Structures are given as structure tokens and as C-alpha cells.
Short mmCIF file of C-alpha atoms in Angstrom, two decimals:
data_model
loop_
_atom_site.label_atom_id
_atom_site.label_comp_id
_atom_site.label_asym_id
_atom_site.label_seq_id
_atom_site.Cartn_x
_atom_site.Cartn_y
_atom_site.Cartn_z
CA UNK A 1 20.55 5.03 -5.66
CA UNK A 2 20.40 8.80 -5.42
CA UNK A 3 18.20 11.01 -7.51
CA UNK A 4 21.31 12.77 -8.81
CA UNK A 5 22.74 9.51 -10.15
CA UNK A 6 19.56 8.62 -11.98
CA UNK A 7 18.26 11.77 -13.64
CA UNK A 8 17.22 9.74 -16.66
CA UNK A 9 15.09 7.39 -14.54
CA UNK A 10 11.85 8.10 -12.70
CA UNK A 11 12.06 8.55 -8.96
CA UNK A 12 10.17 5.65 -7.38
CA UNK A 13 8.11 6.67 -4.36
CA UNK A 14 6.59 3.91 -2.25
CA UNK A 15 3.42 5.09 -0.52
CA UNK A 16 2.19 3.10 2.44
CA UNK A 17 0.13 3.42 5.60
CA UNK A 18 -2.34 1.44 7.64
CA UNK A 19 -6.05 0.82 7.70
CA UNK A 20 -7.91 4.15 8.15
CA UNK A 21 -4.68 6.16 8.13
CA UNK A 22 -5.67 8.22 5.08
CA UNK A 23 -3.40 6.60 2.52
CA UNK A 24 -6.18 6.55 -0.08
CA UNK A 25 -6.70 10.29 0.44
CA UNK A 26 -3.00 10.86 -0.17
CA UNK A 27 -3.05 8.60 -3.22
CA UNK A 28 -6.00 10.44 -4.72
CA UNK A 29 -4.15 13.72 -4.28
CA UNK A 30 -1.15 12.35 -6.17
CA UNK A 31 -3.58 11.38 -8.93
CA UNK A 32 -5.10 14.87 -8.95
CA UNK A 33 -1.59 16.21 -9.53
CA UNK A 34 -1.41 13.99 -12.64
CA UNK A 35 1.50 11.95 -11.35
CA UNK A 36 2.05 8.40 -12.57
CA UNK A 37 0.48 6.05 -10.02
CA UNK A 38 0.77 2.28 -9.71
CA UNK A 39 -1.96 0.99 -7.40
CA UNK A 40 -1.07 -2.43 -5.98
CA UNK A 41 -4.59 -2.98 -4.62
CA UNK A 42 -6.00 -2.58 -8.13
CA UNK A 43 -3.38 -5.00 -9.43
CA UNK A 44 -4.40 -7.56 -6.79
CA UNK A 45 -8.08 -7.26 -7.76
CA UNK A 46 -7.26 -7.92 -11.41
CA UNK A 47 -5.02 -10.86 -10.53
CA UNK A 48 -7.83 -12.50 -8.54
CA UNK A 49 -9.98 -12.27 -11.66
CA UNK A 50 -7.44 -13.31 -14.28
CA UNK A 51 -4.43 -15.19 -12.92
CA UNK A 52 -5.41 -18.85 -12.74
CA UNK A 53 -2.00 -19.96 -11.54
CA UNK A 54 -2.12 -17.67 -8.49
CA UNK A 55 -5.76 -18.53 -7.75
CA UNK A 56 -5.03 -22.27 -7.93
CA UNK A 57 -2.09 -21.94 -5.52
CA UNK A 58 -4.26 -20.08 -3.01
CA UNK A 59 -7.16 -22.53 -3.36
CA UNK A 60 -4.81 -25.48 -2.89
CA UNK A 61 -3.41 -24.00 0.32
CA UNK A 62 -6.66 -22.78 1.89
CA UNK A 63 -8.75 -25.73 0.74
CA UNK A 64 -11.75 -23.91 -0.72
CA UNK A 65 -12.76 -22.09 -3.88
CA UNK A 66 -11.80 -18.44 -4.33
CA UNK A 67 -14.17 -17.34 -7.07
CA UNK A 68 -17.14 -15.62 -5.42
CA UNK A 69 -17.57 -12.64 -3.11
CA UNK A 70 -18.56 -14.96 -0.26
CA UNK A 71 -15.31 -16.90 -0.74
CA UNK A 72 -13.21 -13.78 -0.28
CA UNK A 73 -15.19 -12.74 2.80
CA UNK A 74 -14.41 -16.16 4.27
CA UNK A 75 -10.74 -15.73 3.37
CA UNK A 76 -10.60 -12.22 4.85
CA UNK A 77 -12.08 -13.40 8.13
CA UNK A 78 -9.57 -16.25 8.26
CA UNK A 79 -6.45 -14.17 7.62
CA UNK A 80 -7.49 -11.40 10.02
CA UNK A 81 -7.28 -13.88 12.89
CA UNK A 82 -4.40 -16.12 11.74
CA UNK A 83 -1.02 -14.47 11.16
CA UNK A 84 0.59 -17.55 9.61
CA UNK A 85 -2.18 -17.91 7.03
CA UNK A 86 -1.99 -14.18 6.33
CA UNK A 87 1.74 -14.46 5.70
CA UNK A 88 1.20 -17.48 3.45
CA UNK A 89 -1.35 -15.57 1.37
CA UNK A 90 1.11 -12.69 0.98
CA UNK A 91 3.79 -15.18 -0.04
CA UNK A 92 1.50 -16.55 -2.77
CA UNK A 93 0.15 -13.25 -4.08
CA UNK A 94 2.95 -10.73 -3.92
CA UNK A 95 5.39 -12.25 -6.45
CA UNK A 96 2.65 -11.81 -9.06
CA UNK A 97 2.01 -8.26 -7.86
CA UNK A 98 5.71 -7.38 -8.08
CA UNK A 99 5.89 -8.78 -11.61
CA UNK A 100 2.95 -6.64 -12.73
CA UNK A 101 4.40 -3.55 -11.04
CA UNK A 102 7.56 -4.05 -13.11
CA UNK A 103 5.42 -4.14 -16.25
CA UNK A 104 3.67 -0.91 -15.29
CA UNK A 105 6.93 0.84 -14.36
CA UNK A 106 8.10 0.35 -17.94
CA UNK A 107 4.98 2.14 -19.19
CA UNK A 108 5.93 5.18 -17.10
CA UNK A 109 9.65 5.13 -17.93
CA UNK A 110 9.58 8.72 -19.23
CA UNK A 111 7.92 10.17 -16.11
CA UNK A 112 9.88 12.09 -13.51
CA UNK A 113 8.13 10.47 -10.54
CA UNK A 114 6.18 7.23 -10.11
CA UNK A 115 4.05 6.68 -7.01
CA UNK A 116 3.79 3.00 -6.06
CA UNK A 117 0.89 2.57 -3.65
CA UNK A 118 1.34 -0.55 -1.52
CA UNK A 119 -0.35 -1.06 1.87
CA UNK A 120 2.05 -3.89 2.79
CA UNK A 121 5.17 -2.31 1.31
CA UNK A 122 7.15 -2.72 4.51
CA UNK A 123 5.75 -6.11 5.49
CA UNK A 124 6.64 -7.67 2.12
CA UNK A 125 10.04 -5.91 2.10
CA UNK A 126 9.50 -3.85 -1.06
CA UNK A 127 11.50 -0.94 0.41
CA UNK A 128 14.62 -1.83 -1.57
CA UNK A 129 12.70 -1.43 -4.84
CA UNK A 130 11.85 2.24 -4.28
CA UNK A 131 13.91 5.38 -3.80
CA UNK A 132 11.74 6.80 -1.01
CA UNK A 133 9.27 5.28 1.43
CA UNK A 134 6.44 7.66 2.39
CA UNK A 135 4.20 6.73 5.31
CA UNK A 136 0.76 8.24 5.93
CA UNK A 137 0.60 8.32 9.72
CA UNK A 138 -2.07 8.87 12.36
CA UNK A 139 -1.93 8.12 16.06
CA UNK A 140 -3.63 4.96 17.28
CA UNK A 141 -6.62 6.66 18.91
CA UNK A 142 -7.36 8.59 15.72
CA UNK A 143 -6.94 5.45 13.64
CA UNK A 144 -9.42 3.53 15.81
CA UNK A 145 -11.94 6.37 15.78
CA UNK A 146 -11.78 6.81 12.00
CA UNK A 147 -12.09 3.07 11.37
CA UNK A 148 -15.14 2.82 13.64
CA UNK A 149 -16.79 5.68 11.76
CA UNK A 150 -15.79 4.51 8.30
CA UNK A 151 -16.70 0.82 8.57
CA UNK A 152 -19.38 1.07 11.30
CA UNK A 153 -17.44 -1.24 13.62
CA UNK A 154 -17.39 -1.65 17.37
CA UNK A 155 -14.25 -0.50 19.14
CA UNK A 156 -13.21 -4.14 19.73
CA UNK A 157 -13.66 -4.97 16.03
CA UNK A 158 -11.65 -1.91 14.99
CA UNK A 159 -8.81 -2.75 17.37
CA UNK A 160 -8.72 -6.34 16.12
CA UNK A 161 -8.40 -5.22 12.49
CA UNK A 162 -5.71 -2.69 13.29
CA UNK A 163 -3.83 -5.27 15.36
CA UNK A 164 -3.73 -7.62 12.37
CA UNK A 165 -1.33 -5.19 10.65
CA UNK A 166 2.11 -3.90 11.54
CA UNK A 167 1.54 -0.83 13.68
CA UNK A 168 2.07 2.62 12.20
CA UNK A 169 4.52 3.31 15.03
CA UNK A 170 6.62 0.34 13.90
CA UNK A 171 6.44 1.46 10.28
CA UNK A 172 7.79 4.91 11.10
CA UNK A 173 11.35 3.67 11.43
CA UNK A 174 11.31 2.42 7.81
CA UNK A 175 9.95 5.66 6.35
CA UNK A 176 12.02 8.31 4.63
CA UNK A 177 9.11 10.75 4.85
CA UNK A 178 6.13 10.77 7.19
CA UNK A 179 2.92 12.52 6.20
CA UNK A 180 1.15 13.39 9.46
CA UNK A 181 -2.58 12.95 8.86
CA UNK A 182 -3.79 13.73 12.38
CA UNK A 183 -4.80 17.22 11.28
CA UNK A 184 -6.84 18.51 8.33
CA UNK A 185 -6.76 17.12 4.80
CA UNK A 186 -5.31 20.45 3.65
CA UNK A 187 -2.36 19.94 5.97
CA UNK A 188 -1.84 16.48 4.47
CA UNK A 189 -1.86 18.02 0.99
CA UNK A 190 0.60 20.69 2.11
CA UNK A 191 3.07 18.05 3.31
CA UNK A 192 2.77 16.19 0.00
CA UNK A 193 3.35 19.43 -1.92
CA UNK A 194 6.50 20.10 0.12
CA UNK A 195 7.78 16.58 -0.46
CA UNK A 196 7.17 16.75 -4.21
CA UNK A 197 8.74 20.20 -4.41
CA UNK A 198 11.90 18.83 -2.84
CA UNK A 199 11.99 15.88 -5.25
CA UNK A 200 11.54 18.06 -8.33
CA UNK A 201 14.25 20.41 -7.09
CA UNK A 202 16.66 17.46 -6.80
CA UNK A 203 15.76 16.29 -10.32
CA UNK A 204 16.77 19.61 -11.87
#
């Protein structure tokens, strides 16, 4: 669907990245620009607090309670080291996330642009639901260094966490736009400004 064919509908921009790539920095800039933002991580947090059906499905599969902080730490450790269990968790959670995103999209129906922030956008094949996929990219060495500094990890721990996700190099081929975050934050903002300027020009 082109922007020209849907002037009466918001342009849906899927924002994704990887751990320590700077996606949150990009998202916060979109918020500063007063754009409509749908934050899938926030949706997931609310679902874990309120959606008994989803919680019960996850508890039944993993075999332990998912109600306390310690429970989620146990779950996180498990899925970091077991790809099949990680995929199963995504299979349980994401249908509920997609449903809530649809609800929120209706709230922003009069906006020109909606940013949908989704770390696993490519992995869960949400690309077909957005008009543009934007990837916040850093090279692997920078990603490792930033993760070590941010989360106070050893190099081995940082590499293990990064390896549990699809690599940013692999994600590049799915992206319509790549925001290079190897440089300064101002350069990241400049790239976002250029992208948004192009979108708004097309909407006119």
C-alpha cells in the first residue's frame, strides 16, 4: 500500500532494532516530536499484569508461576539460552500484543504517522502490517561495547545476549530505512528528521 493511495490513513512506521542498538533513543525522539507512538514493550508489560488467559497459557507451558519479579527473571534466563522456548513464548504472547496494537491504532486514526515500536518486529513477521520498516543499526563491536557499559556485563555475557536475537546485519535486508547509530545521537536525530520529512512530503 503506497502513501499516495492512502492519504486518509495514517502511515504506519515499524521501528525495530536490537539490544543496545539505540532503538529507545530513537523512540524517545519520535515522542519528543509529538508523533503517535505505540510501544509494544509497554503493551507486553500490561498484558503480564492483566491478561489471565495469556498468563495461564505461559504458565501451563513453562510449568511454573509467572506472577512475581523472580518468576520473570527465571523465565528470562531460560529463554535466553533456549531458542525453542523463546519461540514458544513469542507464539503465546504476540497474538495478544497484535490485538492490542490494533485497538491503539484506532485511537490514532486521525494522525498522519503512527510509530509502532517493536523489538521483534521482523522475528514475529509483523512487517506486512506496516508501511515502512525502520531499523536502528550499530555494528557488532559497538553493540557489544554499549551493552557491556549499559548493563555492567562481561564481554561473554554481552555476546550471549546479543546472540539470542536475530543479528542486526540479518535485519538490514528487511528494512526500508536504516538509521545508522554508530555516530552521535545528533546524527541519529538528523536521519530521523530526514525520514519524516520525506514521509510528510509524500502525504501532501
